[in-house]
Short mmCIF file of C-alpha atoms in Angstrom, two decimals:
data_model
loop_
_atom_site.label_atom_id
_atom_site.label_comp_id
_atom_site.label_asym_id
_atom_site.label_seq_id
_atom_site.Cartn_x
_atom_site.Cartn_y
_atom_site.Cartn_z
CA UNK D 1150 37.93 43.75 140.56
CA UNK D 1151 37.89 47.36 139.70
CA UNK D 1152 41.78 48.92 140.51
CA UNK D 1153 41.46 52.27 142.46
CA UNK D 1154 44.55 54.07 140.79
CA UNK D 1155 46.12 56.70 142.83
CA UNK D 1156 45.70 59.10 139.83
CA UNK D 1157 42.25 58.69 140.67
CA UNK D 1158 41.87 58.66 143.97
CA UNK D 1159 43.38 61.67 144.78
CA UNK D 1160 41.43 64.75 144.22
CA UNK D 1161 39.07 64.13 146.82
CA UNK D 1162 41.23 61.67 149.09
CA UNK D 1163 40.89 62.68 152.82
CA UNK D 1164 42.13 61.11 156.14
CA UNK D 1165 38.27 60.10 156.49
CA UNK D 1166 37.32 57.80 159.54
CA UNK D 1167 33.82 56.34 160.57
CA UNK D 1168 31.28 58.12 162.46
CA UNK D 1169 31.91 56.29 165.15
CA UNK D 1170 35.49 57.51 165.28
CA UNK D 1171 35.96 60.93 164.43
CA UNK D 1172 37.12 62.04 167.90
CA UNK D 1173 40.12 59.80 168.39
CA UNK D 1174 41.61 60.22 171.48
CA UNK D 1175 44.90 62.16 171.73
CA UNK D 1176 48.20 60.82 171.46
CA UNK D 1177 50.40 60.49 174.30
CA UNK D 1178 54.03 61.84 172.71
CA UNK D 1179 55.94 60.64 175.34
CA UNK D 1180 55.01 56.64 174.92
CA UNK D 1181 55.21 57.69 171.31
CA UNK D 1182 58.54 58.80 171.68
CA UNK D 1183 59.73 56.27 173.09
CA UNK D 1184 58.28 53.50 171.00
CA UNK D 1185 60.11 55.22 168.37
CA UNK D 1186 63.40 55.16 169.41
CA UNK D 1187 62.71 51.83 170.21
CA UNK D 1188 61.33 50.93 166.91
CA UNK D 1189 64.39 52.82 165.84
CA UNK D 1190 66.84 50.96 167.43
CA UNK D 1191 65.63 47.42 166.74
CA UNK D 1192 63.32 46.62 169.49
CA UNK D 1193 60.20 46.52 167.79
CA UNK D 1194 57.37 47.87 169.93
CA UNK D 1195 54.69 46.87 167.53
CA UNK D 1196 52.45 49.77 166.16
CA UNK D 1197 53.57 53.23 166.94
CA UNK D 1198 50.28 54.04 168.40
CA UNK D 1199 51.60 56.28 171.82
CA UNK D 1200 50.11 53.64 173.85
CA UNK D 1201 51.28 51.08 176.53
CA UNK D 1202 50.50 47.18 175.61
CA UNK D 1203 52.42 44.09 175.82
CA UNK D 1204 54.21 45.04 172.36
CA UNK D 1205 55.78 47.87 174.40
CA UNK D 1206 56.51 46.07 177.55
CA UNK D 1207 57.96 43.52 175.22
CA UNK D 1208 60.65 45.83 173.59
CA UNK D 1209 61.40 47.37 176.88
CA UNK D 1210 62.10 44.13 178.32
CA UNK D 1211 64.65 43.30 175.04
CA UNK D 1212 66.12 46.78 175.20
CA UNK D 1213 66.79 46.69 179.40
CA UNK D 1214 68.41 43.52 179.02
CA UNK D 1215 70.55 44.19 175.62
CA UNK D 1216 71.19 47.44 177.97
CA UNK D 1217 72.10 45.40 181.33
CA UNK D 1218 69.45 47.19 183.21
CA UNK D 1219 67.11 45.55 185.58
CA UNK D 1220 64.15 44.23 183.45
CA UNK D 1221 60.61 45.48 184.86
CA UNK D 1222 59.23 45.92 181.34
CA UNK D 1223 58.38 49.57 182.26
CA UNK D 1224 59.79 53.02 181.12
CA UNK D 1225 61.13 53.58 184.80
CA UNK D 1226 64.20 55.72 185.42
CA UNK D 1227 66.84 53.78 184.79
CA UNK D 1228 65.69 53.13 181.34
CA UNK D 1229 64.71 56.64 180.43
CA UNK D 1230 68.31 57.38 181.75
CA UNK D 1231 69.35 54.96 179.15
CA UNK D 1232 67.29 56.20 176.35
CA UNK D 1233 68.44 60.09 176.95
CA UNK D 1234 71.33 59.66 174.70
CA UNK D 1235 68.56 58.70 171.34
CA UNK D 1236 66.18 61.75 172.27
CA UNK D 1237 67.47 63.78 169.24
CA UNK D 1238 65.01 61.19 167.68
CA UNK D 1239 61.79 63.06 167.79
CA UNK D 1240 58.21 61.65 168.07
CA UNK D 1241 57.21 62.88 164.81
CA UNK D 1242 57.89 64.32 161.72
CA UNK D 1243 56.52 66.11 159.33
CA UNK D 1244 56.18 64.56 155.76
CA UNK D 1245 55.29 66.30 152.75
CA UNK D 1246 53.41 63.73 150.42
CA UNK D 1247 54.64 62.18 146.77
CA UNK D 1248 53.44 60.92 144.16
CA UNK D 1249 55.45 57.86 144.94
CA UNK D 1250 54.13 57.71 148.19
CA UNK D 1251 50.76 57.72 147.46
CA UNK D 1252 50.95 55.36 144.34
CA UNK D 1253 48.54 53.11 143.97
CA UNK D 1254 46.79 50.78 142.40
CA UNK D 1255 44.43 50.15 145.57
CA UNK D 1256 41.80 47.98 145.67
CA UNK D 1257 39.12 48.04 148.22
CA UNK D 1258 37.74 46.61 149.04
CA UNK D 1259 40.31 43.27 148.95
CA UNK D 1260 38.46 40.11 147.83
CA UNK D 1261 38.33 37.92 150.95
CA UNK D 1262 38.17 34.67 148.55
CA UNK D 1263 41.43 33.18 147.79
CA UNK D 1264 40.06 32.45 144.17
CA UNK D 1265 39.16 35.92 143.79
CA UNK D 1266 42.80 37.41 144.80
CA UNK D 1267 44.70 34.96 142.52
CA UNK D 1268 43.08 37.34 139.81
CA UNK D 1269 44.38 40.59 140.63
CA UNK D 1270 48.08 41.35 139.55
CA UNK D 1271 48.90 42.39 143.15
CA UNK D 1272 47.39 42.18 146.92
CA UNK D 1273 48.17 45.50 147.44
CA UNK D 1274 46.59 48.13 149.99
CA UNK D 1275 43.07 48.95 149.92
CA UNK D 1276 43.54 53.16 150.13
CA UNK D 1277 46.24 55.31 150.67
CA UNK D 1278 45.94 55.66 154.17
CA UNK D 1279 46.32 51.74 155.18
CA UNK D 1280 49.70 52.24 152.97
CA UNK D 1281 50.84 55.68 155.02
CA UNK D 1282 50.06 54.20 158.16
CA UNK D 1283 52.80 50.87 157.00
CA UNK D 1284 55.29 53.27 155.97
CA UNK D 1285 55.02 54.93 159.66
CA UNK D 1286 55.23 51.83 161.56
CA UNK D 1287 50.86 53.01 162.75
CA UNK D 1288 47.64 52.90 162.04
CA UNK D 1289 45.30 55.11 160.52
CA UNK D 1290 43.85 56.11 163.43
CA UNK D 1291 46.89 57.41 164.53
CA UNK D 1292 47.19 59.49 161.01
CA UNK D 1293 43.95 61.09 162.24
CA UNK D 1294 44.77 61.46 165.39
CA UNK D 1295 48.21 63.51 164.38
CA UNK D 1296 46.45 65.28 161.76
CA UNK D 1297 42.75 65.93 161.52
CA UNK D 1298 40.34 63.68 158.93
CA UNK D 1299 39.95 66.77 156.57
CA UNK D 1300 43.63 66.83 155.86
CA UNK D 1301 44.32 66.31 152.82
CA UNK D 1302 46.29 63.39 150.67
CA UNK D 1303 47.71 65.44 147.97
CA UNK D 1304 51.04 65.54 146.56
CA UNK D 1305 53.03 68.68 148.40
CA UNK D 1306 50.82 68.31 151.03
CA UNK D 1307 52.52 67.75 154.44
CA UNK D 1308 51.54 65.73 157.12
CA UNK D 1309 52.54 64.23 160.83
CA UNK D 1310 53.95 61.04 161.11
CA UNK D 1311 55.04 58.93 163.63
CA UNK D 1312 59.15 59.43 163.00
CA UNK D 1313 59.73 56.08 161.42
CA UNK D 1314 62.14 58.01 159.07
CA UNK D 1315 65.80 55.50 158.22
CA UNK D 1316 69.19 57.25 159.55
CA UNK D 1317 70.10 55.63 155.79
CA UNK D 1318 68.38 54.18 152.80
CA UNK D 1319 72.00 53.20 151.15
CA UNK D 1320 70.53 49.57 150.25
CA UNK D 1321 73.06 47.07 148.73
CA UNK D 1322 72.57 47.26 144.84
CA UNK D 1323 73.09 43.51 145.05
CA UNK D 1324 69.56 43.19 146.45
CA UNK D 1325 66.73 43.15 143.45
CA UNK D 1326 65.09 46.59 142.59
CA UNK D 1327 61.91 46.07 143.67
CA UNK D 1328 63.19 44.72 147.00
CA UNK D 1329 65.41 47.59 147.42
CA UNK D 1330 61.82 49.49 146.60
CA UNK D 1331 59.86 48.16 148.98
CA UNK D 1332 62.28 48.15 152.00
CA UNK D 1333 62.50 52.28 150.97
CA UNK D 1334 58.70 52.51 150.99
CA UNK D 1335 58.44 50.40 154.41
CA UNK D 1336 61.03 53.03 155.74
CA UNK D 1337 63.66 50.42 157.14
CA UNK D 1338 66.75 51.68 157.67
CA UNK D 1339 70.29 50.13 155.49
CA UNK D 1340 72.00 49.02 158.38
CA UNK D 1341 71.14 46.69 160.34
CA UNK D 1342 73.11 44.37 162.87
CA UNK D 1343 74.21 40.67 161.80
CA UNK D 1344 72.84 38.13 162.95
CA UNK D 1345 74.81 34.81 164.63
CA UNK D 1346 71.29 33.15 165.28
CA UNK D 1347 67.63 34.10 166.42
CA UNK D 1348 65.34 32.43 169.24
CA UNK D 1349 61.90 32.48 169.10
CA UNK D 1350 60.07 32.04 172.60
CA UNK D 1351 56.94 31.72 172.79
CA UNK D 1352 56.19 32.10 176.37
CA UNK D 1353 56.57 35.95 175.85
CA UNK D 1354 56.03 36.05 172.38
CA UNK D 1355 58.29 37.74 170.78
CA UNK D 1356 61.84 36.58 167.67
CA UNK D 1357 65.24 37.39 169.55
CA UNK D 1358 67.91 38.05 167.41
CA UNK D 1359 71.44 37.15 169.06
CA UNK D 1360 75.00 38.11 167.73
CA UNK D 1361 78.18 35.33 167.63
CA UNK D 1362 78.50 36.67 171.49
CA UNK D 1363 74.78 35.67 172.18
CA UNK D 1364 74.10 38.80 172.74
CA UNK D 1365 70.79 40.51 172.38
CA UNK D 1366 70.93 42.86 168.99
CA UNK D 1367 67.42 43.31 168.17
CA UNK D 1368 64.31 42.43 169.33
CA UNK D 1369 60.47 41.88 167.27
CA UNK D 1370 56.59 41.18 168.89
CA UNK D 1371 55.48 38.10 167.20
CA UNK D 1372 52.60 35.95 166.03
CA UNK D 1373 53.63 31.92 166.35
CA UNK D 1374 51.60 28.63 166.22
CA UNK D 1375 48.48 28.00 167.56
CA UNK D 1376 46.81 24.68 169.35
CA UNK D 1377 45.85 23.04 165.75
CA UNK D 1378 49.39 24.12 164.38
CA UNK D 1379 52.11 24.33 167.10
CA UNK D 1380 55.21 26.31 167.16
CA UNK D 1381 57.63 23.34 165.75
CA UNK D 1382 59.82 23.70 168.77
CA UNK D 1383 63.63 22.77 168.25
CA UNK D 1384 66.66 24.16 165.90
CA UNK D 1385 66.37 24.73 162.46
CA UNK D 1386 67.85 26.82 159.65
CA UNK D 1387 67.13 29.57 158.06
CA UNK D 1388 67.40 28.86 153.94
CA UNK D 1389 66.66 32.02 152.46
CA UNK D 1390 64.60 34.97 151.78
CA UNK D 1391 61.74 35.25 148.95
CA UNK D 1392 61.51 39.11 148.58
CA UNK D 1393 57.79 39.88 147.81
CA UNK D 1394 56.43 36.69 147.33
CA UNK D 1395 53.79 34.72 145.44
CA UNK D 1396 51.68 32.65 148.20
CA UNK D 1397 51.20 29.04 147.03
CA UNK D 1398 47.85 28.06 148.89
CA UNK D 1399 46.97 24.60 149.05
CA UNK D 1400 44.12 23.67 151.23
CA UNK D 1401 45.03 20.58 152.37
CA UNK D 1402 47.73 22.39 154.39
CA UNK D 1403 45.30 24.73 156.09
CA UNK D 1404 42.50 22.68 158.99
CA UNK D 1405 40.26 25.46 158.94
CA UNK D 1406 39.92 25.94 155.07
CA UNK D 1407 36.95 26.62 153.69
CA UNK D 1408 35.12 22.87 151.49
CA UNK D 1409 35.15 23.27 147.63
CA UNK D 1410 38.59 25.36 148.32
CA UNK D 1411 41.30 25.00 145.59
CA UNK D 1412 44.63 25.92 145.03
CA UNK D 1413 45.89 28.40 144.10
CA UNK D 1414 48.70 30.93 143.55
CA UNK D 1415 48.40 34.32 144.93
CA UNK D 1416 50.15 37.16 143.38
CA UNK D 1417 52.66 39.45 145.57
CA UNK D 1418 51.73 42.26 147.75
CA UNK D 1419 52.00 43.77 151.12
CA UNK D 1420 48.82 42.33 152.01
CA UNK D 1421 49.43 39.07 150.89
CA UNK D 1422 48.84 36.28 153.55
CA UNK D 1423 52.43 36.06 154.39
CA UNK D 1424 53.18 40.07 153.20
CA UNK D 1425 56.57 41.39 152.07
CA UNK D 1426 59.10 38.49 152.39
CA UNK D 1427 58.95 34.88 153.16
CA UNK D 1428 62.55 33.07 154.96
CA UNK D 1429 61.71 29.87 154.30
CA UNK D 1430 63.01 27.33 156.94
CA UNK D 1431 64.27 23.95 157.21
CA UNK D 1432 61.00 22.48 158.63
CA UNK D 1433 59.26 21.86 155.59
CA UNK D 1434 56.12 24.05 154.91
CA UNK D 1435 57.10 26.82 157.75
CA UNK D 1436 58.59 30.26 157.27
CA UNK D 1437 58.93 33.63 159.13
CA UNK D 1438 56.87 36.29 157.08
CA UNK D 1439 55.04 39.47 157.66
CA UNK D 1440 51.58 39.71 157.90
CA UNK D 1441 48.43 42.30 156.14
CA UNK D 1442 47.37 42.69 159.83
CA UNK D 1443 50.14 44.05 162.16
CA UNK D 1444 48.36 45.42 164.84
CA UNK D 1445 47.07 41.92 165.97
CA UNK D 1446 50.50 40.59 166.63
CA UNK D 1447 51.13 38.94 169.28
CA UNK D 1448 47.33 38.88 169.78
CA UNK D 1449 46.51 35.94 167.21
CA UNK D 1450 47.22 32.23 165.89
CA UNK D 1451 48.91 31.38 163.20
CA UNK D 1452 48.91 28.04 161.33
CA UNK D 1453 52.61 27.26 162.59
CA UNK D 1454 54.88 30.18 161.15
CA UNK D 1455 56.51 33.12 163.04
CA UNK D 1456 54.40 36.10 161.83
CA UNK D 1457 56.27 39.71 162.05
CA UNK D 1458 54.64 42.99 161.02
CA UNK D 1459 55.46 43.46 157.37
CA UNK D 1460 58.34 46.26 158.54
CA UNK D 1461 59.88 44.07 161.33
CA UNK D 1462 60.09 41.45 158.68
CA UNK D 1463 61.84 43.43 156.55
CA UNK D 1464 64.39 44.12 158.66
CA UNK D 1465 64.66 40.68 159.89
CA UNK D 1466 65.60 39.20 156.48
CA UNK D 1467 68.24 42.18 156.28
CA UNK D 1468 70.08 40.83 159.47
CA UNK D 1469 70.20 37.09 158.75
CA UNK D 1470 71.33 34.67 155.59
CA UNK D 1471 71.31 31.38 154.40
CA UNK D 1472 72.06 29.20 157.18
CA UNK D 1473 71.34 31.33 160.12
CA UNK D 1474 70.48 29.45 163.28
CA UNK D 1475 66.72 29.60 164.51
CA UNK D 1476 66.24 28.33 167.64
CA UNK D 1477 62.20 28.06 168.38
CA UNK D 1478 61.76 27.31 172.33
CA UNK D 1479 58.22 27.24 174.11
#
């Protein structure tokens, strides 16, 4: 598999869509805004796409109650009331590309075959637009949308962004350097709250995280169990974070692998089955992890793990530690 090396990529790169989708429809910057204040303050609507969906509804709900407001689910008055005091965080920004940010290598397109991806030395992104859109919390479509497809991906260029930007990027130096690295590229802010314990309830589908008070802090959409592998309801523990992790896959685990499949041992990468970080739990062979596919949260199965978008993730395994409650109720 041939590596497409930013170095290479980038004298012709483009925001270039499909035929079929060069007139994306406009955003709508007040949603937008206030997914992002949302996303912002730890109530993770999902994508920041500028569009209503039960991601949104979701974090409204989590933010209404953390807020003590009636909980509708909908930006009504009371909540815009509430959000007022966070407006000084824009919609957008404007980003001026690096070299660093557009860093590659890329490969694309990404070997389906599990035996295929076990040979490259990362799962990484296939082009620098799918890695953008992760480090805005969107999609590419939204890129386009904010921009035009003839912009440009060249270093000093600048572009519009959903505001995803950290208030801080002060990481502990304990944490490893490429850790530190890739929480900096996935723009998730230093501080986050602590964590007493998390629930994760299915019948709205999202992972509640609760301080000593049991009090809602923060709030992520999530992908968990399906009818061949069920959410393992009941309390467990969390026993630690794997930062970037190598994805062990053994077919015998998996009902709908593919017959003649192997095992094998997939190298790291952001889209990796289980993406940026793996908190392995006390119910042997499950984890919470991030996913290569964030916009279908909440809108898949899984194969019994709690499946966050690759950011939300992130900042997950920031609030909690070894030994953190997880509470997983239907």
């Amino acid at each position: 598999m041939k590596a497409l090396f930013a170095t290479a990529f980038l004298a012709s790169a483009a925001l270039v869509v499909p035929a079929s989708a060069q007139a994306p429809q406009p955003i709508d910057r007040n949603i937008l805004h206030v997914q992002v204040i949302l996303d912002s303050l730890g109530f993770g609507p999902g994508v920041l796409d500028g569009k209503g969906g039960q991601s949104l509804t979701a974090a409204l709900k989590g933010f209404q109650e953390a807020k003590g407001l009636a909980i509708t689910g909908k930006p009504d008055a009371a909540t815009l009331r509430a959000l007022y005091p966070y407006r000084a965080k824009r919609p957008t920004a404007r980003f001026t590309l690096t070299r660093e940010a557009l860093a590659g290598p890329y490969f694309n397109p990404l070997p389906k075959d599990y035996g295929e991806q076990a040979k490259l030395p990362t799962i990484g992104y296939a082009t620098p637009m799918e890695k953008l859109a992760e480090m805005f919390h969107t999609q590419p479509a939204v890129l386009i949308a904010l921009n035009s497809p003839t912009t440009r991906l060249k270093v000093g260029n600048t572009i519009v962004v959903p505001n995803a930007l950290p208030a801080s990027r002060d990481y502990d130096p304990k944490l490893p350097d490429h850790w530190r690295q890739t929480l900096n590229m996935l723009n998730v802010d230093a501080n986050q709250p602590v964590a007493d314990h998390i629930v994760v309830d299915k019948s709205d589908s999202v992972l509640r995280v609760l301080d000593k008070n049991d009090r809602l802090i923060a709030q992520f959409s999530a992908t968990m169990g399906s009818s061949h592998d069920p959410l393992p309801l009941g309390t467990w523990k969390i026993y630690g974070a794997d930062y970037n992790p190598k994805f062990h896959y053994n077919p015998a685990l998996f009902w709908d692998a593919k017959k003649g499949d192997e095992k094998e041992m997939l190298p790291p990468g952001p889209n990796g089955p289980v993406g940026v970080v793996w908190l392995d739990l006390s119910k042997e062979h499950y984890g919470i992890h991030g996913t290569p596919h964030p916009e279908l949260i909440g809108r898949t199965e899984s194969h019994g793990c709690i499946r966050l978008t690759n950011w939300d993730a992130a900042r997950l395994a920031q609030m909690v530690k070894p030994g953190t409650k997880a509470v997983f109720k239907a």
